[in-house]
Amino acid sequence: MTDTTAPLNVLFLCTHNAGRSILAEALLNDIGQGRFHAYSAGSSPRPGELPHPLGLQVLQRAGVPVDGLRSKSWDEFAAPGAPHMDLIITVCDDAAEEVCPVWPGHPATAHWGYPDPAAGDAPDEGKLEAFRQTLHMLHRRLELLVNLPTDKLEKARLQGTARDLCLH
């Protein structure tokens, strides 16, 4: 049984760790009510890349703290001494198709795919709206996760629970 007094560690993965995974990390840490500690990473973040500025802008406008957010490699979380993950969620199709590291403790996994809000050559106002929509969709799903009863978050049940949170 999961220790319900310790927060569940959730890692959000995306290719570059600049948009969707950063939004999910910041949002879950903000609404997680102390029951969750969110992290994010990417399979191939660009060296020295900061989170997408429009993503940071959307988070700030929503009142979500952005201090300390940075793009990072998923290798950071597969290394010895890294926090133990209870749940790993891919948020973009690229990351879902990649071969992920073997995570210590075999955490539950789920794929919640979202289109890349920074993709294409739309003007910044169009991309800003795409980031707003992505934040809204993530918020709806993360609210469901945050409000799950404790028994649904036990390790044995977390796998199915996370995958069942698909919103069609």
mmCIF file of C-alpha atoms in Angstrom:
data_model
loop_
_atom_site.group_PDB
_atom_site.id
_atom_site.type_symbol
_atom_site.label_atom_id
_atom_site.label_comp_id
_atom_site.label_asym_id
_atom_site.label_seq_id
_atom_site.Cartn_x
_atom_site.Cartn_y
_atom_site.Cartn_z
ATOM 1 C CA MET A 1 0.000 0.000 0.000
ATOM 2 C CA THR A 2 1.224 3.506 -0.818
ATOM 3 C CA ASP A 3 2.167 5.730 2.091
ATOM 4 C CA THR A 4 -0.678 8.236 1.832
ATOM 5 C CA THR A 5 1.105 10.812 3.975
ATOM 6 C CA ALA A 6 3.956 11.191 1.471
ATOM 7 C CA PRO A 7 3.141 13.035 -1.727
ATOM 8 C CA LEU A 8 2.989 11.042 -4.934
ATOM 9 C CA ASN A 9 5.809 11.945 -7.313
ATOM 10 C CA VAL A 10 4.594 12.487 -10.866
ATOM 11 C CA LEU A 11 6.908 12.966 -13.847
ATOM 12 C CA PHE A 12 5.510 14.519 -17.041
ATOM 13 C CA LEU A 13 7.482 13.680 -20.183
ATOM 14 C CA CYS A 14 7.631 15.351 -23.564
ATOM 15 C CA THR A 15 10.321 15.538 -26.228
ATOM 16 C CA HIS A 16 11.837 18.971 -25.553
ATOM 17 C CA ASN A 17 10.386 19.682 -22.084
ATOM 18 C CA ALA A 18 9.547 23.247 -23.061
ATOM 19 C CA GLY A 19 5.749 23.372 -23.322
ATOM 20 C CA ARG A 20 3.162 20.755 -22.361
ATOM 21 C CA SER A 21 5.230 18.921 -19.748
ATOM 22 C CA ILE A 22 6.235 22.236 -18.143
ATOM 23 C CA LEU A 23 2.572 23.334 -18.023
ATOM 24 C CA ALA A 24 1.608 20.036 -16.364
ATOM 25 C CA GLU A 25 4.454 20.211 -13.813
ATOM 26 C CA ALA A 26 3.620 23.764 -12.758
ATOM 27 C CA LEU A 27 -0.121 23.172 -12.690
ATOM 28 C CA LEU A 28 -0.025 19.954 -10.635
ATOM 29 C CA ASN A 29 2.380 21.501 -8.137
ATOM 30 C CA ASP A 30 -0.038 24.429 -7.821
ATOM 31 C CA ILE A 31 -3.285 22.466 -7.432
ATOM 32 C CA GLY A 32 -1.887 19.239 -5.946
ATOM 33 C CA GLN A 33 -2.908 20.129 -2.397
ATOM 34 C CA GLY A 34 0.345 18.712 -1.034
ATOM 35 C CA ARG A 35 -0.647 15.215 -2.194
ATOM 36 C CA PHE A 36 1.542 15.418 -5.311
ATOM 37 C CA HIS A 37 5.013 16.600 -6.249
ATOM 38 C CA ALA A 38 5.295 17.128 -9.995
ATOM 39 C CA TYR A 39 8.383 17.131 -12.169
ATOM 40 C CA SER A 40 8.894 17.337 -15.920
ATOM 41 C CA ALA A 41 11.566 16.261 -18.356
ATOM 42 C CA GLY A 42 12.213 15.542 -21.997
ATOM 43 C CA SER A 43 13.910 12.905 -24.064
ATOM 44 C CA SER A 44 15.932 15.521 -25.931
ATOM 45 C CA PRO A 45 15.697 18.991 -24.422
ATOM 46 C CA ARG A 46 17.771 21.496 -26.314
ATOM 47 C CA PRO A 47 20.889 22.527 -24.381
ATOM 48 C CA GLY A 48 20.232 25.641 -22.320
ATOM 49 C CA GLU A 49 16.612 25.761 -23.493
ATOM 50 C CA LEU A 50 14.206 27.585 -21.274
ATOM 51 C CA PRO A 51 10.518 26.749 -21.120
ATOM 52 C CA HIS A 52 8.539 28.305 -23.966
ATOM 53 C CA PRO A 53 7.886 31.988 -23.123
ATOM 54 C CA LEU A 54 4.226 31.769 -24.186
ATOM 55 C CA GLY A 55 3.747 28.797 -21.864
ATOM 56 C CA LEU A 56 5.258 30.770 -18.991
ATOM 57 C CA GLN A 57 3.029 33.723 -19.872
ATOM 58 C CA VAL A 58 -0.110 31.561 -19.810
ATOM 59 C CA LEU A 59 0.876 30.075 -16.447
ATOM 60 C CA GLN A 60 1.553 33.514 -14.957
ATOM 61 C CA ARG A 61 -1.762 34.891 -16.238
ATOM 62 C CA ALA A 62 -3.490 31.908 -14.596
ATOM 63 C CA GLY A 63 -1.770 32.714 -11.296
ATOM 64 C CA VAL A 64 0.423 29.588 -11.401
ATOM 65 C CA PRO A 65 3.973 30.078 -10.044
ATOM 66 C CA VAL A 66 6.761 29.656 -12.628
ATOM 67 C CA ASP A 67 9.823 30.084 -10.393
ATOM 68 C CA GLY A 68 12.399 27.361 -10.907
ATOM 69 C CA LEU A 69 10.861 25.927 -14.083
ATOM 70 C CA ARG A 70 13.504 24.738 -16.527
ATOM 71 C CA SER A 71 13.868 22.280 -19.381
ATOM 72 C CA LYS A 72 15.694 19.120 -18.309
ATOM 73 C CA SER A 73 16.577 15.677 -19.591
ATOM 74 C CA TRP A 74 14.749 12.615 -18.371
ATOM 75 C CA ASP A 75 18.185 11.157 -17.637
ATOM 76 C CA GLU A 76 18.157 13.378 -14.545
ATOM 77 C CA PHE A 77 15.284 11.310 -13.141
ATOM 78 C CA ALA A 78 16.665 7.902 -14.086
ATOM 79 C CA ALA A 79 19.984 8.530 -12.315
ATOM 80 C CA PRO A 80 20.883 7.158 -8.869
ATOM 81 C CA GLY A 81 19.668 9.474 -6.122
ATOM 82 C CA ALA A 82 16.820 10.908 -8.211
ATOM 83 C CA PRO A 83 13.375 11.144 -6.603
ATOM 84 C CA HIS A 84 11.374 7.903 -6.833
ATOM 85 C CA MET A 85 8.484 8.329 -9.280
ATOM 86 C CA ASP A 86 5.043 6.909 -8.555
ATOM 87 C CA LEU A 87 3.501 7.915 -11.888
ATOM 88 C CA ILE A 88 4.993 8.867 -15.255
ATOM 89 C CA ILE A 89 2.763 10.549 -17.830
ATOM 90 C CA THR A 90 3.743 11.309 -21.409
ATOM 91 C CA VAL A 91 1.945 14.374 -22.746
ATOM 92 C CA CYS A 92 3.047 14.380 -26.389
ATOM 93 C CA ASP A 93 2.947 11.686 -29.048
ATOM 94 C CA ASP A 94 6.685 11.856 -29.702
ATOM 95 C CA ALA A 95 7.525 10.907 -26.115
ATOM 96 C CA ALA A 96 4.923 8.139 -26.091
ATOM 97 C CA GLU A 97 6.604 6.427 -29.035
ATOM 98 C CA GLU A 98 10.145 6.697 -27.664
ATOM 99 C CA VAL A 99 11.867 4.035 -25.631
ATOM 100 C CA CYS A 100 11.827 5.385 -22.094
ATOM 101 C CA PRO A 101 14.456 4.604 -19.498
ATOM 102 C CA VAL A 102 13.755 1.819 -17.053
ATOM 103 C CA TRP A 103 12.494 3.666 -14.012
ATOM 104 C CA PRO A 104 13.402 2.410 -10.560
ATOM 105 C CA GLY A 105 10.421 0.885 -8.773
ATOM 106 C CA HIS A 106 8.430 0.418 -11.999
ATOM 107 C CA PRO A 107 6.047 3.370 -11.570
ATOM 108 C CA ALA A 108 2.596 3.476 -13.109
ATOM 109 C CA THR A 109 2.513 5.022 -16.576
ATOM 110 C CA ALA A 110 -0.062 6.746 -18.738
ATOM 111 C CA HIS A 111 -0.177 8.679 -21.987
ATOM 112 C CA TRP A 112 -2.227 11.876 -22.147
ATOM 113 C CA GLY A 113 -1.513 13.217 -25.636
ATOM 114 C CA TYR A 114 -1.931 16.890 -26.464
ATOM 115 C CA PRO A 115 -1.052 18.718 -29.690
ATOM 116 C CA ASP A 116 2.063 20.896 -29.515
ATOM 117 C CA PRO A 117 0.833 24.462 -28.865
ATOM 118 C CA ALA A 118 4.099 25.879 -30.241
ATOM 119 C CA ALA A 119 3.954 23.940 -33.528
ATOM 120 C CA GLY A 120 3.421 25.562 -36.878
ATOM 121 C CA ASP A 121 3.923 29.075 -38.105
ATOM 122 C CA ALA A 122 0.870 30.738 -36.552
ATOM 123 C CA PRO A 123 1.433 34.214 -35.145
ATOM 124 C CA ASP A 124 2.175 34.444 -31.421
ATOM 125 C CA GLU A 125 -1.476 35.328 -30.633
ATOM 126 C CA GLY A 126 -2.603 32.034 -32.187
ATOM 127 C CA LYS A 127 0.058 30.104 -30.313
ATOM 128 C CA LEU A 128 -0.837 31.898 -27.083
ATOM 129 C CA GLU A 129 -4.427 30.697 -27.520
ATOM 130 C CA ALA A 130 -3.140 27.161 -28.165
ATOM 131 C CA PHE A 131 -1.155 27.323 -24.905
ATOM 132 C CA ARG A 132 -4.281 28.581 -23.076
ATOM 133 C CA GLN A 133 -6.325 25.691 -24.464
ATOM 134 C CA THR A 134 -3.642 23.165 -23.528
ATOM 135 C CA LEU A 135 -3.466 24.552 -19.996
ATOM 136 C CA HIS A 136 -7.259 24.320 -19.734
ATOM 137 C CA MET A 137 -7.296 20.674 -20.942
ATOM 138 C CA LEU A 138 -4.476 19.737 -18.563
ATOM 139 C CA HIS A 139 -6.249 21.503 -15.696
ATOM 140 C CA ARG A 140 -9.440 19.481 -16.266
ATOM 141 C CA ARG A 141 -7.569 16.177 -16.215
ATOM 142 C CA LEU A 142 -5.288 17.112 -13.294
ATOM 143 C CA GLU A 143 -8.298 18.249 -11.237
ATOM 144 C CA LEU A 144 -9.669 14.722 -11.633
ATOM 145 C CA LEU A 145 -6.339 13.248 -10.517
ATOM 146 C CA VAL A 146 -6.032 15.576 -7.524
ATOM 147 C CA ASN A 147 -9.548 14.779 -6.366
ATOM 148 C CA LEU A 148 -9.237 11.006 -6.556
ATOM 149 C CA PRO A 149 -9.851 9.161 -3.305
ATOM 150 C CA THR A 150 -6.728 7.842 -1.602
ATOM 151 C CA ASP A 151 -7.520 4.207 -2.426
ATOM 152 C CA LYS A 152 -7.419 5.012 -6.181
ATOM 153 C CA LEU A 153 -3.871 6.302 -5.724
ATOM 154 C CA GLU A 154 -2.497 3.099 -4.207
ATOM 155 C CA LYS A 155 0.310 1.720 -6.352
ATOM 156 C CA ALA A 156 -1.586 -1.378 -7.401
ATOM 157 C CA ARG A 157 -4.478 0.705 -8.734
ATOM 158 C CA LEU A 158 -2.666 3.830 -9.945
ATOM 159 C CA GLN A 159 -1.834 2.365 -13.373
ATOM 160 C CA GLY A 160 -5.442 1.833 -14.366
ATOM 161 C CA THR A 161 -6.652 4.984 -12.666
ATOM 162 C CA ALA A 162 -4.201 7.244 -14.534
ATOM 163 C CA ARG A 163 -5.104 5.681 -17.872
ATOM 164 C CA ASP A 164 -8.828 5.964 -17.149
ATOM 165 C CA LEU A 165 -8.549 9.748 -16.808
ATOM 166 C CA CYS A 166 -8.792 10.140 -20.587
ATOM 167 C CA LEU A 167 -11.233 12.858 -21.540
ATOM 168 C CA HIS A 168 -12.858 12.276 -24.887
#
